[in-house]
Every structure is written in C-alpha cells, then in structure tokens.
Amino acid sequence: MTTLPDLLRLVIVPVLGWAAYRDLRTRRIPNDVWGPLALLGVVLLVWDGMTRYGDPFFRIWLLRVVLSVGIVVPLAYGFWYVGGFGGADAKAFMVLAILLPTFPTFRIGTTLFPLVQTDVGVFSL
C-alpha cells in the first residue's frame, strides 16, 4: 500500500537528478544539499515507524532499516575514508540509506511497484 512517507520520498528524485547533473558539469556538489535530505529521511523514518508500530511485520521493517543504515552508512564512509568514493558519492549513499532503507511501494491502477523485490528487502543495497 502506498503511504504518504513513500510519496514524500519522491521529493529526492529531482534533487538527485540536479546533483548528478551538477557533478558531471562541475565535479562539485554543495554540502548544503545533503543535510536537508538526511533530515527529511530521519523524519520520514520516525513517521514510518510510528505508523507501522503494532503491525505484525514491524520487526521485519525495523530489521531492514537497521541493516540499511547500519551497513550502508559505515560502508560508504569507509570507502570515502580510503579514497574509493568522493565526498559527494559517500554522502549520497548515506542519504539514500536513510531516505530509502526499504522498498517504497506505489500502486498505479492495479499494479503494485516495484515489480521485483529482493530477498533481503533493503533498498539501498
């Protein structure tokens, strides 16, 4: 079922498109981009958690969130630290791990997207 937090997560699509375009042209993305997106992600995670609490699948959702944030964020930071990623790449991965820890679902007509789900269910991986 499509939730309001999932719809609000679509706000990041044009921002990430702009960041990719700017990265290609200037090789620089301002640090001011990542803070508001991370804050939006935290707010949406809390909102999702509050609406899902009591749901029989809450623990599975929480495990997926912990896996996303607990693995992807340190991994992206580690790759940046050793020089494998640039700063903007690492920040983008960290923000995506917070904003999209699980697969957002969208219903269009009778079709539920995404059509394919992974076994782990962690979107940012």
mmCIF file of N, CA and C in Angstrom:
data_model
loop_
_atom_site.group_PDB
_atom_site.id
_atom_site.type_symbol
_atom_site.label_atom_id
_atom_site.label_comp_id
_atom_site.label_asym_id
_atom_site.label_seq_id
_atom_site.Cartn_x
_atom_site.Cartn_y
_atom_site.Cartn_z
ATOM 1 N N MET A 1 0.840 -1.175 0.000
ATOM 2 C CA MET A 1 0.000 0.000 0.000
ATOM 3 C C MET A 1 0.892 1.248 0.000
ATOM 4 N N THR A 2 0.549 2.214 -0.788
ATOM 5 C CA THR A 2 1.304 3.450 -0.861
ATOM 6 C C THR A 2 1.033 4.277 0.392
ATOM 7 N N THR A 3 2.113 4.721 1.038
ATOM 8 C CA THR A 3 1.975 5.544 2.227
ATOM 9 C C THR A 3 2.403 6.971 1.894
ATOM 10 N N LEU A 4 1.969 7.918 2.687
ATOM 11 C CA LEU A 4 2.353 9.306 2.478
ATOM 12 C C LEU A 4 3.871 9.492 2.601
ATOM 13 N N PRO A 5 4.539 8.846 3.580
ATOM 14 C CA PRO A 5 6.004 8.970 3.609
ATOM 15 C C PRO A 5 6.673 8.467 2.320
ATOM 16 N N ASP A 6 6.156 7.398 1.730
ATOM 17 C CA ASP A 6 6.725 6.911 0.466
ATOM 18 C C ASP A 6 6.560 7.953 -0.645
ATOM 19 N N LEU A 7 5.400 8.606 -0.681
ATOM 20 C CA LEU A 7 5.191 9.642 -1.691
ATOM 21 C C LEU A 7 6.108 10.840 -1.450
ATOM 22 N N LEU A 8 6.314 11.205 -0.184
ATOM 23 C CA LEU A 8 7.210 12.315 0.127
ATOM 24 C C LEU A 8 8.663 11.995 -0.226
ATOM 25 N N ARG A 9 9.001 10.715 -0.242
ATOM 26 C CA ARG A 9 10.361 10.327 -0.623
ATOM 27 C C ARG A 9 10.650 10.627 -2.093
ATOM 28 N N LEU A 10 9.617 10.788 -2.884
ATOM 29 C CA LEU A 10 9.815 11.126 -4.292
ATOM 30 C C LEU A 10 10.402 12.522 -4.478
ATOM 31 N N VAL A 11 10.388 13.331 -3.413
ATOM 32 C CA VAL A 11 10.977 14.662 -3.467
ATOM 33 C C VAL A 11 12.463 14.580 -3.828
ATOM 34 N N ILE A 12 13.108 13.485 -3.459
ATOM 35 C CA ILE A 12 14.551 13.399 -3.677
ATOM 36 C C ILE A 12 14.920 13.147 -5.133
ATOM 37 N N VAL A 13 14.000 12.667 -5.930
ATOM 38 C CA VAL A 13 14.331 12.320 -7.315
ATOM 39 C C VAL A 13 14.841 13.535 -8.096
ATOM 40 N N PRO A 14 14.125 14.663 -8.120
ATOM 41 C CA PRO A 14 14.686 15.802 -8.851
ATOM 42 C C PRO A 14 15.955 16.358 -8.200
ATOM 43 N N VAL A 15 16.054 16.288 -6.886
ATOM 44 C CA VAL A 15 17.263 16.790 -6.212
ATOM 45 C C VAL A 15 18.466 15.937 -6.600
ATOM 46 N N LEU A 16 18.307 14.630 -6.620
ATOM 47 C CA LEU A 16 19.413 13.760 -7.021
ATOM 48 C C LEU A 16 19.738 13.927 -8.504
ATOM 49 N N GLY A 17 18.726 14.183 -9.324
ATOM 50 C CA GLY A 17 18.969 14.462 -10.738
ATOM 51 C C GLY A 17 19.790 15.729 -10.913
ATOM 52 N N TRP A 18 19.431 16.784 -10.155
ATOM 53 C CA TRP A 18 20.194 18.021 -10.205
ATOM 54 C C TRP A 18 21.626 17.801 -9.716
ATOM 55 N N ALA A 19 21.780 17.027 -8.623
ATOM 56 C CA ALA A 19 23.118 16.768 -8.083
ATOM 57 C C ALA A 19 23.973 16.004 -9.091
ATOM 58 N N ALA A 20 23.375 15.038 -9.781
ATOM 59 C CA ALA A 20 24.119 14.283 -10.793
ATOM 60 C C ALA A 20 24.540 15.187 -11.944
ATOM 61 N N TYR A 21 23.631 16.042 -12.379
ATOM 62 C CA TYR A 21 23.951 16.976 -13.465
ATOM 63 C C TYR A 21 25.080 17.916 -13.043
ATOM 64 N N ARG A 22 24.954 18.464 -11.854
ATOM 65 C CA ARG A 22 25.991 19.382 -11.361
ATOM 66 C C ARG A 22 27.321 18.664 -11.179
ATOM 67 N N ASP A 23 27.284 17.432 -10.705
ATOM 68 C CA ASP A 23 28.513 16.656 -10.525
ATOM 69 C C ASP A 23 29.214 16.435 -11.863
ATOM 70 N N LEU A 24 28.443 16.145 -12.897
ATOM 71 C CA LEU A 24 29.035 15.953 -14.222
ATOM 72 C C LEU A 24 29.639 17.235 -14.772
ATOM 73 N N ARG A 25 28.988 18.362 -14.527
ATOM 74 C CA ARG A 25 29.459 19.639 -15.090
ATOM 75 C C ARG A 25 30.604 20.251 -14.299
ATOM 76 N N THR A 26 30.508 20.241 -12.960
ATOM 77 C CA THR A 26 31.477 20.987 -12.155
ATOM 78 C C THR A 26 32.341 20.116 -11.253
ATOM 79 N N ARG A 27 31.957 18.860 -11.091
ATOM 80 C CA ARG A 27 32.629 17.936 -10.173
ATOM 81 C C ARG A 27 32.514 18.388 -8.719
ATOM 82 N N ARG A 28 31.533 19.196 -8.413
ATOM 83 C CA ARG A 28 31.287 19.698 -7.062
ATOM 84 C C ARG A 28 29.787 19.707 -6.779
ATOM 85 N N ILE A 29 29.423 19.258 -5.579
ATOM 86 C CA ILE A 29 28.038 19.348 -5.108
ATOM 87 C C ILE A 29 28.103 20.015 -3.736
ATOM 88 N N PRO A 30 27.361 21.097 -3.539
ATOM 89 C CA PRO A 30 27.428 21.792 -2.243
ATOM 90 C C PRO A 30 27.006 20.884 -1.086
ATOM 91 N N ASN A 31 27.677 21.035 0.046
ATOM 92 C CA ASN A 31 27.335 20.254 1.235
ATOM 93 C C ASN A 31 25.939 20.573 1.743
ATOM 94 N N ASP A 32 25.411 21.744 1.391
ATOM 95 C CA ASP A 32 24.073 22.140 1.840
ATOM 96 C C ASP A 32 22.972 21.239 1.297
ATOM 97 N N VAL A 33 23.267 20.447 0.289
ATOM 98 C CA VAL A 33 22.264 19.557 -0.310
ATOM 99 C C VAL A 33 21.944 18.391 0.614
ATOM 100 N N TRP A 34 22.954 17.845 1.285
ATOM 101 C CA TRP A 34 22.800 16.567 1.977
ATOM 102 C C TRP A 34 22.109 16.676 3.327
ATOM 103 N N GLY A 35 22.322 17.761 4.048
ATOM 104 C CA GLY A 35 21.718 17.913 5.376
ATOM 105 C C GLY A 35 20.199 17.871 5.361
ATOM 106 N N PRO A 36 19.547 18.708 4.531
ATOM 107 C CA PRO A 36 18.083 18.664 4.492
ATOM 108 C C PRO A 36 17.532 17.311 4.037
ATOM 109 N N LEU A 37 18.230 16.665 3.114
ATOM 110 C CA LEU A 37 17.762 15.349 2.664
ATOM 111 C C LEU A 37 17.881 14.315 3.783
ATOM 112 N N ALA A 38 18.978 14.373 4.541
ATOM 113 C CA ALA A 38 19.147 13.444 5.669
ATOM 114 C C ALA A 38 18.093 13.721 6.738
ATOM 115 N N LEU A 39 17.824 14.994 7.002
ATOM 116 C CA LEU A 39 16.794 15.347 7.979
ATOM 117 C C LEU A 39 15.419 14.858 7.526
ATOM 118 N N LEU A 40 15.106 15.050 6.248
ATOM 119 C CA LEU A 40 13.855 14.531 5.700
ATOM 120 C C LEU A 40 13.784 13.023 5.884
ATOM 121 N N GLY A 41 14.891 12.337 5.639
ATOM 122 C CA GLY A 41 14.927 10.889 5.809
ATOM 123 C C GLY A 41 14.659 10.455 7.234
ATOM 124 N N VAL A 42 15.252 11.149 8.195
ATOM 125 C CA VAL A 42 15.041 10.805 9.607
ATOM 126 C C VAL A 42 13.583 11.041 9.992
ATOM 127 N N VAL A 43 13.024 12.170 9.560
ATOM 128 C CA VAL A 43 11.620 12.473 9.868
ATOM 129 C C VAL A 43 10.710 11.404 9.265
ATOM 130 N N LEU A 44 10.971 11.024 8.018
ATOM 131 C CA LEU A 44 10.138 10.010 7.373
ATOM 132 C C LEU A 44 10.307 8.641 8.018
ATOM 133 N N LEU A 45 11.525 8.322 8.488
ATOM 134 C CA LEU A 45 11.725 7.054 9.194
ATOM 135 C C LEU A 45 10.937 7.012 10.499
ATOM 136 N N VAL A 46 10.973 8.103 11.248
ATOM 137 C CA VAL A 46 10.209 8.163 12.500
ATOM 138 C C VAL A 46 8.718 8.055 12.202
ATOM 139 N N TRP A 47 8.253 8.768 11.177
ATOM 140 C CA TRP A 47 6.839 8.718 10.783
ATOM 141 C C TRP A 47 6.461 7.298 10.383
ATOM 142 N N ASP A 48 7.285 6.672 9.552
ATOM 143 C CA ASP A 48 7.021 5.287 9.152
ATOM 144 C C ASP A 48 6.978 4.367 10.365
ATOM 145 N N GLY A 49 7.935 4.522 11.257
ATOM 146 C CA GLY A 49 7.980 3.675 12.446
ATOM 147 C C GLY A 49 6.754 3.830 13.317
ATOM 148 N N MET A 50 6.301 5.080 13.468
ATOM 149 C CA MET A 50 5.113 5.320 14.296
ATOM 150 C C MET A 50 3.860 4.721 13.665
ATOM 151 N N THR A 51 3.760 4.770 12.333
ATOM 152 C CA THR A 51 2.568 4.223 11.688
ATOM 153 C C THR A 51 2.622 2.702 11.596
ATOM 154 N N ARG A 52 3.819 2.155 11.571
ATOM 155 C CA ARG A 52 3.958 0.700 11.450
ATOM 156 C C ARG A 52 3.989 -0.015 12.797
ATOM 157 N N TYR A 53 4.207 0.722 13.873
ATOM 158 C CA TYR A 53 4.299 0.108 15.193
ATOM 159 C C TYR A 53 2.987 -0.611 15.500
ATOM 160 N N GLY A 54 3.089 -1.822 15.940
ATOM 161 C CA GLY A 54 1.906 -2.632 16.199
ATOM 162 C C GLY A 54 1.562 -3.549 15.038
ATOM 163 N N ASP A 55 2.091 -3.247 13.866
ATOM 164 C CA ASP A 55 1.910 -4.096 12.688
ATOM 165 C C ASP A 55 2.691 -5.400 12.920
ATOM 166 N N PRO A 56 2.148 -6.545 12.510
ATOM 167 C CA PRO A 56 2.875 -7.798 12.714
ATOM 168 C C PRO A 56 4.233 -7.842 11.994
ATOM 169 N N PHE A 57 4.395 -7.031 10.964
ATOM 170 C CA PHE A 57 5.653 -7.030 10.218
ATOM 171 C C PHE A 57 6.580 -5.885 10.632
ATOM 172 N N PHE A 58 6.280 -5.236 11.769
ATOM 173 C CA PHE A 58 7.089 -4.113 12.225
ATOM 174 C C PHE A 58 8.535 -4.531 12.472
ATOM 175 N N ARG A 59 8.737 -5.684 13.077
ATOM 176 C CA ARG A 59 10.113 -6.132 13.373
ATOM 177 C C ARG A 59 10.910 -6.380 12.099
ATOM 178 N N ILE A 60 10.272 -6.910 11.072
ATOM 179 C CA ILE A 60 10.959 -7.130 9.793
ATOM 180 C C ILE A 60 11.329 -5.785 9.178
ATOM 181 N N TRP A 61 10.408 -4.832 9.207
ATOM 182 C CA TRP A 61 10.696 -3.489 8.692
ATOM 183 C C TRP A 61 11.848 -2.862 9.461
ATOM 184 N N LEU A 62 11.804 -2.962 10.784
ATOM 185 C CA LEU A 62 12.851 -2.381 11.617
ATOM 186 C C LEU A 62 14.204 -3.037 11.341
ATOM 187 N N LEU A 63 14.223 -4.341 11.146
ATOM 188 C CA LEU A 63 15.466 -5.034 10.818
ATOM 189 C C LEU A 63 16.028 -4.539 9.492
ATOM 190 N N ARG A 64 15.171 -4.342 8.519
ATOM 191 C CA ARG A 64 15.622 -3.835 7.215
ATOM 192 C C ARG A 64 16.174 -2.419 7.329
ATOM 193 N N VAL A 65 15.546 -1.591 8.145
ATOM 194 C CA VAL A 65 16.041 -0.232 8.361
ATOM 195 C C VAL A 65 17.406 -0.278 9.044
ATOM 196 N N VAL A 66 17.537 -1.109 10.062
ATOM 197 C CA VAL A 66 18.813 -1.232 10.770
ATOM 198 C C VAL A 66 19.898 -1.752 9.834
ATOM 199 N N LEU A 67 19.568 -2.721 8.986
ATOM 200 C CA LEU A 67 20.550 -3.219 8.022
ATOM 201 C C LEU A 67 20.966 -2.129 7.036
ATOM 202 N N SER A 68 20.003 -1.383 6.545
ATOM 203 C CA SER A 68 20.305 -0.336 5.574
ATOM 204 C C SER A 68 21.207 0.727 6.178
ATOM 205 N N VAL A 69 20.779 1.268 7.299
ATOM 206 C CA VAL A 69 21.548 2.351 7.916
ATOM 207 C C VAL A 69 22.829 1.817 8.549
ATOM 208 N N GLY A 70 22.747 0.662 9.171
ATOM 209 C CA GLY A 70 23.899 0.109 9.890
ATOM 210 C C GLY A 70 24.987 -0.470 9.014
ATOM 211 N N ILE A 71 24.675 -0.822 7.791
ATOM 212 C CA ILE A 71 25.692 -1.372 6.885
ATOM 213 C C ILE A 71 26.089 -0.365 5.821
ATOM 214 N N VAL A 72 25.125 0.243 5.163
ATOM 215 C CA VAL A 72 25.428 1.128 4.034
ATOM 216 C C VAL A 72 26.137 2.395 4.483
ATOM 217 N N VAL A 73 25.705 3.014 5.568
ATOM 218 C CA VAL A 73 26.328 4.263 6.018
ATOM 219 C C VAL A 73 27.794 4.043 6.387
ATOM 220 N N PRO A 74 28.129 3.077 7.253
ATOM 221 C CA PRO A 74 29.554 2.871 7.547
ATOM 222 C C PRO A 74 30.357 2.414 6.327
ATOM 223 N N LEU A 75 29.750 1.635 5.462
ATOM 224 C CA LEU A 75 30.446 1.175 4.264
ATOM 225 C C LEU A 75 30.771 2.350 3.341
ATOM 226 N N ALA A 76 29.814 3.238 3.127
ATOM 227 C CA ALA A 76 30.056 4.423 2.290
ATOM 228 C C ALA A 76 31.120 5.316 2.921
ATOM 229 N N TYR A 77 31.051 5.495 4.232
ATOM 230 C CA TYR A 77 32.059 6.303 4.916
ATOM 231 C C TYR A 77 33.434 5.653 4.790
ATOM 232 N N GLY A 78 33.483 4.348 4.939
ATOM 233 C CA GLY A 78 34.758 3.634 4.813
ATOM 234 C C GLY A 78 35.352 3.763 3.418
ATOM 235 N N PHE A 79 34.529 3.641 2.399
ATOM 236 C CA PHE A 79 35.026 3.809 1.036
ATOM 237 C C PHE A 79 35.536 5.234 0.807
ATOM 238 N N TRP A 80 34.842 6.232 1.376
ATOM 239 C CA TRP A 80 35.328 7.601 1.261
ATOM 240 C C TRP A 80 36.657 7.754 1.994
ATOM 241 N N TYR A 81 36.758 7.163 3.173
ATOM 242 C CA TYR A 81 37.950 7.301 4.007
ATOM 243 C C TYR A 81 39.194 6.739 3.325
ATOM 244 N N VAL A 82 39.042 5.636 2.615
ATOM 245 C CA VAL A 82 40.202 5.043 1.934
ATOM 246 C C VAL A 82 40.390 5.571 0.521
ATOM 247 N N GLY A 83 39.517 6.480 0.086
ATOM 248 C CA GLY A 83 39.675 7.091 -1.223
ATOM 249 C C GLY A 83 38.936 6.403 -2.349
ATOM 250 N N GLY A 84 38.072 5.476 -2.023
ATOM 251 C CA GLY A 84 37.307 4.776 -3.049
ATOM 252 C C GLY A 84 36.139 5.580 -3.587
ATOM 253 N N PHE A 85 35.603 6.460 -2.770
ATOM 254 C CA PHE A 85 34.499 7.327 -3.156
ATOM 255 C C PHE A 85 34.917 8.767 -2.950
ATOM 256 N N GLY A 86 34.313 9.658 -3.737
ATOM 257 C CA GLY A 86 34.427 11.077 -3.449
ATOM 258 C C GLY A 86 33.470 11.423 -2.327
ATOM 259 N N GLY A 87 33.597 12.620 -1.791
ATOM 260 C CA GLY A 87 32.744 13.033 -0.682
ATOM 261 C C GLY A 87 31.270 13.052 -1.036
ATOM 262 N N ALA A 88 30.946 13.559 -2.215
ATOM 263 C CA ALA A 88 29.535 13.624 -2.616
ATOM 264 C C ALA A 88 28.964 12.233 -2.842
ATOM 265 N N ASP A 89 29.766 11.329 -3.383
ATOM 266 C CA ASP A 89 29.296 9.953 -3.575
ATOM 267 C C ASP A 89 28.968 9.300 -2.244
ATOM 268 N N ALA A 90 29.865 9.445 -1.280
ATOM 269 C CA ALA A 90 29.641 8.852 0.040
ATOM 270 C C ALA A 90 28.410 9.464 0.700
ATOM 271 N N LYS A 91 28.273 10.790 0.615
ATOM 272 C CA LYS A 91 27.115 11.445 1.217
ATOM 273 C C LYS A 91 25.824 11.017 0.536
ATOM 274 N N ALA A 92 25.865 10.841 -0.771
ATOM 275 C CA ALA A 92 24.672 10.395 -1.489
ATOM 276 C C ALA A 92 24.268 8.993 -1.031
ATOM 277 N N PHE A 93 25.225 8.090 -0.893
ATOM 278 C CA PHE A 93 24.902 6.747 -0.410
ATOM 279 C C PHE A 93 24.340 6.787 1.003
ATOM 280 N N MET A 94 24.924 7.622 1.857
ATOM 281 C CA MET A 94 24.441 7.712 3.237
ATOM 282 C C MET A 94 23.013 8.255 3.280
ATOM 283 N N VAL A 95 22.754 9.283 2.491
ATOM 284 C CA VAL A 95 21.410 9.866 2.458
ATOM 285 C C VAL A 95 20.404 8.872 1.885
ATOM 286 N N LEU A 96 20.792 8.145 0.852
ATOM 287 C CA LEU A 96 19.881 7.138 0.287
ATOM 288 C C LEU A 96 19.584 6.031 1.287
ATOM 289 N N ALA A 97 20.581 5.648 2.084
ATOM 290 C CA ALA A 97 20.362 4.611 3.093
ATOM 291 C C ALA A 97 19.342 5.067 4.136
ATOM 292 N N ILE A 98 19.362 6.368 4.446
ATOM 293 C CA ILE A 98 18.419 6.904 5.435
ATOM 294 C C ILE A 98 17.051 7.156 4.800
ATOM 295 N N LEU A 99 17.046 7.709 3.604
ATOM 296 C CA LEU A 99 15.777 8.049 2.950
ATOM 297 C C LEU A 99 15.037 6.830 2.403
ATOM 298 N N LEU A 100 15.768 5.882 1.865
ATOM 299 C CA LEU A 100 15.139 4.715 1.229
ATOM 300 C C LEU A 100 15.703 3.421 1.806
ATOM 301 N N PRO A 101 15.477 3.170 3.097
ATOM 302 C CA PRO A 101 16.037 1.951 3.676
ATOM 303 C C PRO A 101 15.331 0.677 3.203
ATOM 304 N N THR A 102 14.057 0.783 2.916
ATOM 305 C CA THR A 102 13.288 -0.353 2.406
ATOM 306 C C THR A 102 12.656 0.063 1.084
ATOM 307 N N PHE A 103 12.128 -0.890 0.372
ATOM 308 C CA PHE A 103 11.490 -0.586 -0.900
ATOM 309 C C PHE A 103 10.228 0.242 -0.675
ATOM 310 N N PRO A 104 10.169 1.444 -1.241
ATOM 311 C CA PRO A 104 8.895 2.167 -1.195
ATOM 312 C C PRO A 104 7.929 1.484 -2.150
ATOM 313 N N THR A 105 6.668 1.501 -1.812
ATOM 314 C CA THR A 105 5.681 0.859 -2.683
ATOM 315 C C THR A 105 4.730 1.899 -3.228
ATOM 316 N N PHE A 106 4.393 1.732 -4.491
ATOM 317 C CA PHE A 106 3.476 2.634 -5.165
ATOM 318 C C PHE A 106 2.474 1.809 -5.959
ATOM 319 N N ARG A 107 1.201 2.143 -5.799
ATOM 320 C CA ARG A 107 0.141 1.469 -6.545
ATOM 321 C C ARG A 107 -0.336 2.401 -7.643
ATOM 322 N N ILE A 108 -0.225 1.916 -8.874
ATOM 323 C CA ILE A 108 -0.739 2.647 -10.026
ATOM 324 C C ILE A 108 -1.749 1.733 -10.697
ATOM 325 N N GLY A 109 -3.013 2.124 -10.595
ATOM 326 C CA GLY A 109 -4.078 1.252 -11.093
ATOM 327 C C GLY A 109 -4.128 0.000 -10.234
ATOM 328 N N THR A 110 -3.988 -1.147 -10.873
ATOM 329 C CA THR A 110 -3.985 -2.405 -10.129
ATOM 330 C C THR A 110 -2.586 -2.971 -9.964
ATOM 331 N N THR A 111 -1.571 -2.230 -10.437
ATOM 332 C CA THR A 111 -0.194 -2.721 -10.380
ATOM 333 C C THR A 111 0.530 -2.109 -9.190
ATOM 334 N N LEU A 112 1.211 -2.952 -8.430
ATOM 335 C CA LEU A 112 1.981 -2.523 -7.279
ATOM 336 C C LEU A 112 3.455 -2.497 -7.665
ATOM 337 N N PHE A 113 4.092 -1.346 -7.498
ATOM 338 C CA PHE A 113 5.506 -1.196 -7.818
ATOM 339 C C PHE A 113 6.306 -1.117 -6.534
ATOM 340 N N PRO A 114 7.499 -1.636 -6.493
ATOM 341 C CA PRO A 114 8.277 -2.252 -7.556
ATOM 342 C C PRO A 114 7.763 -3.651 -7.873
ATOM 343 N N LEU A 115 7.979 -4.047 -9.105
ATOM 344 C CA LEU A 115 7.504 -5.349 -9.552
ATOM 345 C C LEU A 115 8.330 -6.484 -8.964
ATOM 346 N N VAL A 116 9.601 -6.228 -8.709
ATOM 347 C CA VAL A 116 10.502 -7.261 -8.194
ATOM 348 C C VAL A 116 11.052 -6.805 -6.849
ATOM 349 N N GLN A 117 11.089 -7.685 -5.885
ATOM 350 C CA GLN A 117 11.657 -7.392 -4.567
ATOM 351 C C GLN A 117 12.815 -8.354 -4.314
ATOM 352 N N THR A 118 13.779 -7.880 -3.551
ATOM 353 C CA THR A 118 14.915 -8.751 -3.205
ATOM 354 C C THR A 118 14.560 -9.599 -1.992
ATOM 355 N N ASP A 119 15.383 -10.595 -1.736
ATOM 356 C CA ASP A 119 15.155 -11.435 -0.564
ATOM 357 C C ASP A 119 15.381 -10.666 0.738
ATOM 358 N N VAL A 120 16.384 -9.786 0.736
ATOM 359 C CA VAL A 120 16.695 -9.023 1.929
ATOM 360 C C VAL A 120 15.689 -7.906 2.123
ATOM 361 N N GLY A 121 15.252 -7.269 1.052
ATOM 362 C CA GLY A 121 14.271 -6.200 1.141
ATOM 363 C C GLY A 121 14.855 -4.853 1.516
ATOM 364 N N VAL A 122 16.178 -4.745 1.460
ATOM 365 C CA VAL A 122 16.844 -3.480 1.767
ATOM 366 C C VAL A 122 17.093 -2.763 0.459
ATOM 367 N N PHE A 123 16.460 -1.613 0.271
ATOM 368 C CA PHE A 123 16.521 -0.909 -0.998
ATOM 369 C C PHE A 123 17.887 -0.327 -1.292
ATOM 370 N N SER A 124 18.534 0.251 -0.298
ATOM 371 C CA SER A 124 19.778 0.961 -0.537
ATOM 372 C C SER A 124 20.938 0.034 -0.878
ATOM 373 N N LEU A 125 20.791 -1.246 -0.631
ATOM 374 C CA LEU A 125 21.860 -2.175 -1.038
ATOM 375 C C LEU A 125 21.778 -2.449 -2.519
#
